[in-house]
C-alpha cells in the first residue's frame, strides 16, 4: 500500500497524524529610541540588581503605563492614525510635557515590544 507523503504541516507522533497549527505572528515589534545615557544606566542597574524582569519587559511595561496615563488624560484611547508617523523629530508646536531637548549624552536603546 502506497502512503501519501505528508506535508510539513503535519507531525507524526506514535503513528498518529497531528496537523501543525501555524504559529501566531509575533506580538512584538522592534522600536529604536534615543534616551539619555544616565537614564539607560539607571535602567541597566535596576535590571542587574533586581533580576526580576528582562530589560525589554521592563521598558515595555513602563511604556504601557505612560500610554495608559496619556489615554486617561485624553478621556479614552486616541483615534487610529490616518497616516504613518513621520520619521525623525517632529517639527512645529509641541506639547511641553512631551518635548525633550536634544543634546549630548544620548544613547540608543533598542528593544522589542
mmCIF file of N, CA and C in Angstrom:
data_model
loop_
_atom_site.group_PDB
_atom_site.id
_atom_site.type_symbol
_atom_site.label_atom_id
_atom_site.label_comp_id
_atom_site.label_asym_id
_atom_site.label_seq_id
_atom_site.Cartn_x
_atom_site.Cartn_y
_atom_site.Cartn_z
ATOM 1 N N UNK A 1 0.847 -1.171 0.000
ATOM 2 C CA UNK A 1 0.000 0.000 0.000
ATOM 3 C C UNK A 1 0.895 1.236 0.000
ATOM 4 N N UNK A 2 0.585 2.184 -0.872
ATOM 5 C CA UNK A 2 1.392 3.383 -1.002
ATOM 6 C C UNK A 2 0.901 4.439 -0.005
ATOM 7 N N UNK A 3 1.845 5.007 0.720
ATOM 8 C CA UNK A 3 1.486 6.045 1.681
ATOM 9 C C UNK A 3 1.600 7.411 1.021
ATOM 10 N N UNK A 4 0.669 8.275 1.357
ATOM 11 C CA UNK A 4 0.730 9.640 0.849
ATOM 12 C C UNK A 4 1.782 10.405 1.635
ATOM 13 N N UNK A 5 2.651 11.096 0.948
ATOM 14 C CA UNK A 5 3.629 11.885 1.702
ATOM 15 C C UNK A 5 2.914 12.992 2.468
ATOM 16 N N UNK A 6 3.386 13.226 3.672
ATOM 17 C CA UNK A 6 2.800 14.279 4.495
ATOM 18 C C UNK A 6 3.463 15.606 4.175
ATOM 19 N N UNK A 7 2.689 16.631 4.290
ATOM 20 C CA UNK A 7 3.266 17.959 4.107
ATOM 21 C C UNK A 7 4.000 18.345 5.388
ATOM 22 N N UNK A 8 4.682 19.431 5.348
ATOM 23 C CA UNK A 8 5.382 19.879 6.543
ATOM 24 C C UNK A 8 4.412 20.446 7.576
ATOM 25 N N UNK A 9 3.113 20.415 7.252
ATOM 26 C CA UNK A 9 2.105 20.915 8.173
ATOM 27 C C UNK A 9 1.577 19.820 9.080
ATOM 28 N N UNK A 10 2.215 18.654 9.086
ATOM 29 C CA UNK A 10 1.775 17.537 9.914
ATOM 30 C C UNK A 10 2.936 16.991 10.732
ATOM 31 N N UNK A 11 2.592 16.465 11.883
ATOM 32 C CA UNK A 11 3.554 15.828 12.760
ATOM 33 C C UNK A 11 3.036 14.423 13.030
ATOM 34 N N UNK A 12 3.914 13.440 12.973
ATOM 35 C CA UNK A 12 3.519 12.078 13.271
ATOM 36 C C UNK A 12 4.115 11.701 14.618
ATOM 37 N N UNK A 13 3.242 11.419 15.571
ATOM 38 C CA UNK A 13 3.651 11.012 16.909
ATOM 39 C C UNK A 13 2.958 9.707 17.239
ATOM 40 N N UNK A 14 3.728 8.688 17.550
ATOM 41 C CA UNK A 14 3.169 7.373 17.890
ATOM 42 C C UNK A 14 2.187 6.885 16.834
ATOM 43 N N UNK A 15 2.506 7.114 15.582
ATOM 44 C CA UNK A 15 1.665 6.650 14.497
ATOM 45 C C UNK A 15 0.438 7.516 14.245
ATOM 46 N N UNK A 16 0.245 8.542 15.025
ATOM 47 C CA UNK A 16 -0.921 9.420 14.855
ATOM 48 C C UNK A 16 -0.491 10.671 14.101
ATOM 49 N N UNK A 17 -1.307 11.100 13.180
ATOM 50 C CA UNK A 17 -1.027 12.304 12.408
ATOM 51 C C UNK A 17 -1.664 13.502 13.103
ATOM 52 N N UNK A 18 -0.860 14.521 13.360
ATOM 53 C CA UNK A 18 -1.325 15.734 14.026
ATOM 54 C C UNK A 18 -1.032 16.929 13.133
ATOM 55 N N UNK A 19 -2.077 17.679 12.742
ATOM 56 C CA UNK A 19 -1.799 18.885 11.949
ATOM 57 C C UNK A 19 -1.101 19.918 12.822
ATOM 58 N N UNK A 20 -0.139 20.580 12.256
ATOM 59 C CA UNK A 20 0.563 21.650 12.971
ATOM 60 C C UNK A 20 -0.156 22.966 12.697
ATOM 61 N N UNK A 21 -0.475 23.656 13.754
ATOM 62 C CA UNK A 21 -1.110 24.961 13.597
ATOM 63 C C UNK A 21 -0.021 25.995 13.337
ATOM 64 N N UNK A 22 -0.301 26.927 12.446
ATOM 65 C CA UNK A 22 0.717 27.947 12.215
ATOM 66 C C UNK A 22 0.914 28.763 13.479
ATOM 67 N N UNK A 23 2.160 29.082 13.753
ATOM 68 C CA UNK A 23 2.426 29.883 14.940
ATOM 69 C C UNK A 23 1.938 31.299 14.686
ATOM 70 N N UNK A 24 1.347 31.906 15.714
ATOM 71 C CA UNK A 24 0.854 33.269 15.510
ATOM 72 C C UNK A 24 2.018 34.216 15.289
ATOM 73 N N UNK A 25 1.770 35.260 14.515
ATOM 74 C CA UNK A 25 2.849 36.226 14.315
ATOM 75 C C UNK A 25 3.235 36.849 15.648
ATOM 76 N N UNK A 26 4.485 37.240 15.752
ATOM 77 C CA UNK A 26 4.971 37.840 16.988
ATOM 78 C C UNK A 26 4.150 39.075 17.333
ATOM 79 N N UNK A 27 3.833 39.205 18.593
ATOM 80 C CA UNK A 27 3.079 40.366 19.054
ATOM 81 C C UNK A 27 4.015 41.534 19.369
ATOM 82 N N UNK A 28 5.282 41.363 19.108
ATOM 83 C CA UNK A 28 6.271 42.392 19.400
ATOM 84 C C UNK A 28 6.843 42.968 18.118
ATOM 85 N N UNK A 29 7.180 44.234 18.177
ATOM 86 C CA UNK A 29 7.877 44.895 17.085
ATOM 87 C C UNK A 29 9.082 45.611 17.664
ATOM 88 N N UNK A 30 10.130 45.694 16.886
ATOM 89 C CA UNK A 30 11.343 46.380 17.337
ATOM 90 C C UNK A 30 11.171 47.881 17.134
ATOM 91 N N UNK A 31 11.516 48.633 18.181
ATOM 92 C CA UNK A 31 11.458 50.094 18.150
ATOM 93 C C UNK A 31 12.793 50.606 18.673
ATOM 94 N N UNK A 32 13.365 51.558 17.986
ATOM 95 C CA UNK A 32 14.625 52.135 18.426
ATOM 96 C C UNK A 32 14.383 53.576 18.828
ATOM 97 N N UNK A 33 14.799 53.901 20.032
ATOM 98 C CA UNK A 33 14.643 55.267 20.543
ATOM 99 C C UNK A 33 15.955 55.715 21.161
ATOM 100 N N UNK A 34 16.149 57.021 21.207
ATOM 101 C CA UNK A 34 17.317 57.588 21.885
ATOM 102 C C UNK A 34 16.886 58.057 23.261
ATOM 103 N N UNK A 35 17.621 57.634 24.271
ATOM 104 C CA UNK A 35 17.350 58.024 25.652
ATOM 105 C C UNK A 35 18.623 58.590 26.254
ATOM 106 N N UNK A 36 18.476 59.461 27.252
ATOM 107 C CA UNK A 36 19.672 59.990 27.909
ATOM 108 C C UNK A 36 20.498 58.854 28.520
ATOM 109 N N UNK A 37 21.800 58.932 28.357
ATOM 110 C CA UNK A 37 22.698 57.897 28.868
ATOM 111 C C UNK A 37 22.506 57.631 30.356
ATOM 112 N N UNK A 38 22.363 58.666 31.205
ATOM 113 C CA UNK A 38 22.158 58.373 32.630
ATOM 114 C C UNK A 38 20.887 57.542 32.899
ATOM 115 N N UNK A 39 19.842 57.792 32.116
ATOM 116 C CA UNK A 39 18.609 57.015 32.289
ATOM 117 C C UNK A 39 18.830 55.554 31.892
ATOM 118 N N UNK A 40 19.543 55.335 30.805
ATOM 119 C CA UNK A 40 19.827 53.965 30.370
ATOM 120 C C UNK A 40 20.671 53.248 31.417
ATOM 121 N N UNK A 41 21.641 53.948 31.995
ATOM 122 C CA UNK A 41 22.472 53.325 33.027
ATOM 123 C C UNK A 41 21.643 52.976 34.262
ATOM 124 N N UNK A 42 20.731 53.864 34.661
ATOM 125 C CA UNK A 42 19.844 53.564 35.793
ATOM 126 C C UNK A 42 18.996 52.338 35.498
ATOM 127 N N UNK A 43 18.484 52.269 34.273
ATOM 128 C CA UNK A 43 17.667 51.136 33.865
ATOM 129 C C UNK A 43 18.465 49.837 33.899
ATOM 130 N N UNK A 44 19.656 49.868 33.334
ATOM 131 C CA UNK A 44 20.512 48.668 33.334
ATOM 132 C C UNK A 44 20.870 48.249 34.761
ATOM 133 N N UNK A 45 21.163 49.231 35.625
ATOM 134 C CA UNK A 45 21.472 48.909 37.020
ATOM 135 C C UNK A 45 20.270 48.270 37.712
ATOM 136 N N UNK A 46 19.090 48.802 37.477
ATOM 137 C CA UNK A 46 17.881 48.240 38.082
ATOM 138 C C UNK A 46 17.668 46.797 37.634
ATOM 139 N N UNK A 47 17.852 46.534 36.345
ATOM 140 C CA UNK A 47 17.694 45.166 35.839
ATOM 141 C C UNK A 47 18.753 44.251 36.436
ATOM 142 N N UNK A 48 19.981 44.727 36.490
ATOM 143 C CA UNK A 48 21.083 43.925 37.014
ATOM 144 C C UNK A 48 20.851 43.531 38.470
ATOM 145 N N UNK A 49 20.465 44.502 39.295
ATOM 146 C CA UNK A 49 20.378 44.243 40.728
ATOM 147 C C UNK A 49 19.085 43.572 41.152
ATOM 148 N N UNK A 50 18.028 43.723 40.382
ATOM 149 C CA UNK A 50 16.762 43.087 40.786
ATOM 150 C C UNK A 50 16.577 41.734 40.131
ATOM 151 N N UNK A 51 17.035 41.594 38.914
ATOM 152 C CA UNK A 51 16.862 40.357 38.147
ATOM 153 C C UNK A 51 15.415 39.895 38.117
ATOM 154 N N UNK A 52 14.476 40.830 38.340
ATOM 155 C CA UNK A 52 13.066 40.475 38.289
ATOM 156 C C UNK A 52 12.581 40.312 36.861
ATOM 157 N N UNK A 53 12.939 41.248 36.003
ATOM 158 C CA UNK A 53 12.431 41.266 34.637
ATOM 159 C C UNK A 53 13.558 41.545 33.657
ATOM 160 N N UNK A 54 13.460 40.991 32.464
ATOM 161 C CA UNK A 54 14.423 41.376 31.425
ATOM 162 C C UNK A 54 14.235 42.849 31.072
ATOM 163 N N UNK A 55 15.272 43.465 30.574
ATOM 164 C CA UNK A 55 15.247 44.876 30.226
ATOM 165 C C UNK A 55 14.089 45.195 29.275
ATOM 166 N N UNK A 56 13.889 44.383 28.257
ATOM 167 C CA UNK A 56 12.830 44.651 27.271
ATOM 168 C C UNK A 56 11.448 44.635 27.917
ATOM 169 N N UNK A 57 11.223 43.716 28.863
ATOM 170 C CA UNK A 57 9.926 43.644 29.534
ATOM 171 C C UNK A 57 9.726 44.873 30.412
ATOM 172 N N UNK A 58 10.763 45.271 31.111
ATOM 173 C CA UNK A 58 10.681 46.449 31.969
ATOM 174 C C UNK A 58 10.351 47.701 31.150
ATOM 175 N N UNK A 59 11.013 47.871 30.018
ATOM 176 C CA UNK A 59 10.758 49.019 29.151
ATOM 177 C C UNK A 59 9.338 48.957 28.604
ATOM 178 N N UNK A 60 8.901 47.780 28.153
ATOM 179 C CA UNK A 60 7.551 47.637 27.599
ATOM 180 C C UNK A 60 6.495 47.993 28.641
ATOM 181 N N UNK A 61 6.685 47.549 29.877
ATOM 182 C CA UNK A 61 5.722 47.865 30.937
ATOM 183 C C UNK A 61 5.695 49.355 31.236
ATOM 184 N N UNK A 62 6.863 49.990 31.237
ATOM 185 C CA UNK A 62 6.923 51.432 31.502
ATOM 186 C C UNK A 62 6.217 52.209 30.388
ATOM 187 N N UNK A 63 6.445 51.825 29.146
ATOM 188 C CA UNK A 63 5.799 52.498 28.016
ATOM 189 C C UNK A 63 4.288 52.275 28.077
ATOM 190 N N UNK A 64 3.877 51.062 28.393
ATOM 191 C CA UNK A 64 2.441 50.770 28.518
ATOM 192 C C UNK A 64 1.810 51.652 29.588
ATOM 193 N N UNK A 65 2.480 51.799 30.728
ATOM 194 C CA UNK A 65 1.959 52.631 31.818
ATOM 195 C C UNK A 65 1.801 54.090 31.386
ATOM 196 N N UNK A 66 2.794 54.648 30.695
ATOM 197 C CA UNK A 66 2.716 56.057 30.313
ATOM 198 C C UNK A 66 1.657 56.273 29.239
ATOM 199 N N UNK A 67 1.513 55.338 28.315
ATOM 200 C CA UNK A 67 0.477 55.481 27.290
ATOM 201 C C UNK A 67 -0.907 55.388 27.936
ATOM 202 N N UNK A 68 -1.065 54.505 28.905
ATOM 203 C CA UNK A 68 -2.337 54.407 29.632
ATOM 204 C C UNK A 68 -2.648 55.723 30.335
ATOM 205 N N UNK A 69 -1.647 56.338 30.968
ATOM 206 C CA UNK A 69 -1.847 57.637 31.623
ATOM 207 C C UNK A 69 -2.248 58.707 30.605
ATOM 208 N N UNK A 70 -1.603 58.696 29.431
ATOM 209 C CA UNK A 70 -1.942 59.663 28.390
ATOM 210 C C UNK A 70 -3.374 59.467 27.917
ATOM 211 N N UNK A 71 -3.792 58.212 27.765
ATOM 212 C CA UNK A 71 -5.162 57.927 27.330
ATOM 213 C C UNK A 71 -6.174 58.351 28.389
ATOM 214 N N UNK A 72 -5.842 58.142 29.660
ATOM 215 C CA UNK A 72 -6.736 58.587 30.738
ATOM 216 C C UNK A 72 -6.883 60.099 30.715
ATOM 217 N N UNK A 73 -5.794 60.804 30.489
ATOM 218 C CA UNK A 73 -5.843 62.259 30.378
ATOM 219 C C UNK A 73 -6.621 62.723 29.156
ATOM 220 N N UNK A 74 -6.652 61.886 28.137
ATOM 221 C CA UNK A 74 -7.368 62.188 26.900
ATOM 222 C C UNK A 74 -8.856 61.844 27.017
ATOM 223 N N UNK A 75 -9.231 61.121 28.053
ATOM 224 C CA UNK A 75 -10.625 60.693 28.186
ATOM 225 C C UNK A 75 -10.914 59.395 27.460
ATOM 226 N N UNK A 76 -9.897 58.677 27.042
ATOM 227 C CA UNK A 76 -10.056 57.405 26.345
ATOM 228 C C UNK A 76 -8.927 57.217 25.350
ATOM 229 N N UNK A 77 -8.977 56.100 24.673
ATOM 230 C CA UNK A 77 -7.934 55.794 23.689
ATOM 231 C C UNK A 77 -7.928 56.848 22.588
ATOM 232 N N UNK A 78 -6.750 57.125 22.061
ATOM 233 C CA UNK A 78 -6.633 58.054 20.947
ATOM 234 C C UNK A 78 -7.188 57.389 19.690
ATOM 235 N N UNK A 79 -7.718 58.184 18.755
ATOM 236 C CA UNK A 79 -8.204 57.591 17.495
ATOM 237 C C UNK A 79 -7.050 56.960 16.719
ATOM 238 N N UNK A 80 -7.388 56.031 15.851
ATOM 239 C CA UNK A 80 -6.388 55.387 14.996
ATOM 240 C C UNK A 80 -5.762 56.439 14.084
ATOM 241 N N UNK A 81 -4.463 56.312 13.850
ATOM 242 C CA UNK A 81 -3.761 57.237 12.952
ATOM 243 C C UNK A 81 -4.375 57.169 11.557
ATOM 244 N N UNK A 82 -4.363 58.300 10.849
ATOM 245 C CA UNK A 82 -4.858 58.310 9.473
ATOM 246 C C UNK A 82 -3.713 58.209 8.478
ATOM 247 N N UNK A 83 -2.478 58.321 8.982
ATOM 248 C CA UNK A 83 -1.295 58.152 8.133
ATOM 249 C C UNK A 83 -0.152 57.694 9.023
ATOM 250 N N UNK A 84 0.877 57.110 8.423
ATOM 251 C CA UNK A 84 2.021 56.660 9.227
ATOM 252 C C UNK A 84 2.713 57.846 9.894
ATOM 253 N N UNK A 85 3.388 57.567 11.003
ATOM 254 C CA UNK A 85 4.183 58.603 11.654
ATOM 255 C C UNK A 85 5.356 58.964 10.754
ATOM 256 N N UNK A 86 5.734 60.223 10.793
ATOM 257 C CA UNK A 86 6.917 60.641 10.042
ATOM 258 C C UNK A 86 8.136 60.301 10.865
ATOM 259 N N UNK A 87 9.197 59.913 10.199
ATOM 260 C CA UNK A 87 10.437 59.566 10.888
ATOM 261 C C UNK A 87 11.163 60.821 11.329
ATOM 262 N N UNK A 88 11.913 60.679 12.409
ATOM 263 C CA UNK A 88 12.720 61.792 12.886
ATOM 264 C C UNK A 88 11.969 62.678 13.858
ATOM 265 N N UNK A 89 12.553 63.823 14.116
ATOM 266 C CA UNK A 89 11.972 64.767 15.071
ATOM 267 C C UNK A 89 10.761 65.456 14.477
ATOM 268 N N UNK A 90 9.774 65.698 15.317
ATOM 269 C CA UNK A 90 8.576 66.420 14.886
ATOM 270 C C UNK A 90 8.918 67.896 14.752
ATOM 271 N N UNK A 91 8.344 68.522 13.765
ATOM 272 C CA UNK A 91 8.537 69.949 13.543
ATOM 273 C C UNK A 91 7.292 70.694 14.014
ATOM 274 N N UNK A 92 7.455 71.938 14.393
ATOM 275 C CA UNK A 92 6.306 72.751 14.753
ATOM 276 C C UNK A 92 6.033 72.726 16.241
ATOM 277 N N UNK A 93 4.828 73.148 16.602
ATOM 278 C CA UNK A 93 4.437 73.272 18.003
ATOM 279 C C UNK A 93 4.350 71.897 18.646
ATOM 280 N N UNK A 94 4.953 71.795 19.828
ATOM 281 C CA UNK A 94 4.941 70.526 20.558
ATOM 282 C C UNK A 94 4.469 70.789 21.970
ATOM 283 N N UNK A 95 3.838 69.800 22.529
ATOM 284 C CA UNK A 95 3.399 69.899 23.910
ATOM 285 C C UNK A 95 4.618 69.920 24.816
ATOM 286 N N UNK A 96 4.685 70.852 25.788
ATOM 287 C CA UNK A 96 5.853 70.902 26.667
ATOM 288 C C UNK A 96 6.019 69.638 27.499
ATOM 289 N N UNK A 97 4.938 68.909 27.730
ATOM 290 C CA UNK A 97 5.014 67.691 28.529
ATOM 291 C C UNK A 97 5.807 66.617 27.791
ATOM 292 N N UNK A 98 5.685 66.592 26.460
ATOM 293 C CA UNK A 98 6.296 65.512 25.691
ATOM 294 C C UNK A 98 7.590 65.909 25.007
ATOM 295 N N UNK A 99 7.947 67.188 25.062
ATOM 296 C CA UNK A 99 9.169 67.582 24.368
ATOM 297 C C UNK A 99 10.370 67.422 25.291
ATOM 298 N N UNK A 100 11.437 66.947 24.739
ATOM 299 C CA UNK A 100 12.671 66.776 25.480
ATOM 300 C C UNK A 100 13.790 67.389 24.657
ATOM 301 N N UNK A 101 14.518 68.337 25.206
ATOM 302 C CA UNK A 101 15.606 68.935 24.429
ATOM 303 C C UNK A 101 16.660 67.893 24.093
ATOM 304 N N UNK A 102 17.164 67.981 22.890
ATOM 305 C CA UNK A 102 18.221 67.067 22.473
ATOM 306 C C UNK A 102 19.563 67.677 22.794
ATOM 307 N N UNK A 103 20.520 66.831 22.911
ATOM 308 C CA UNK A 103 21.861 67.320 23.168
ATOM 309 C C UNK A 103 22.781 66.145 23.353
ATOM 310 N N UNK A 104 23.950 66.412 23.871
ATOM 311 C CA UNK A 104 24.897 65.338 24.126
ATOM 312 C C UNK A 104 24.381 64.455 25.249
ATOM 313 N N UNK A 105 24.995 63.303 25.393
ATOM 314 C CA UNK A 105 24.588 62.412 26.471
ATOM 315 C C UNK A 105 23.441 61.514 26.086
ATOM 316 N N UNK A 106 23.189 61.339 24.795
ATOM 317 C CA UNK A 106 22.122 60.459 24.342
ATOM 318 C C UNK A 106 22.730 59.133 23.915
ATOM 319 N N UNK A 107 22.010 58.074 24.173
ATOM 320 C CA UNK A 107 22.438 56.755 23.767
ATOM 321 C C UNK A 107 21.227 56.068 23.156
ATOM 322 N N UNK A 108 21.436 55.171 22.239
ATOM 323 C CA UNK A 108 20.334 54.478 21.595
ATOM 324 C C UNK A 108 20.050 53.198 22.353
ATOM 325 N N UNK A 109 18.784 52.987 22.680
ATOM 326 C CA UNK A 109 18.332 51.763 23.316
ATOM 327 C C UNK A 109 17.368 51.106 22.369
ATOM 328 N N UNK A 110 17.666 49.925 21.929
ATOM 329 C CA UNK A 110 16.794 49.211 21.006
ATOM 330 C C UNK A 110 16.255 47.995 21.711
ATOM 331 N N UNK A 111 14.963 47.783 21.600
ATOM 332 C CA UNK A 111 14.349 46.676 22.291
ATOM 333 C C UNK A 111 13.109 46.249 21.536
ATOM 334 N N UNK A 112 12.695 45.014 21.739
ATOM 335 C CA UNK A 112 11.471 44.530 21.123
ATOM 336 C C UNK A 112 10.324 44.726 22.090
ATOM 337 N N UNK A 113 9.154 45.218 21.529
ATOM 338 C CA UNK A 113 7.966 45.423 22.342
ATOM 339 C C UNK A 113 6.865 44.561 21.844
#
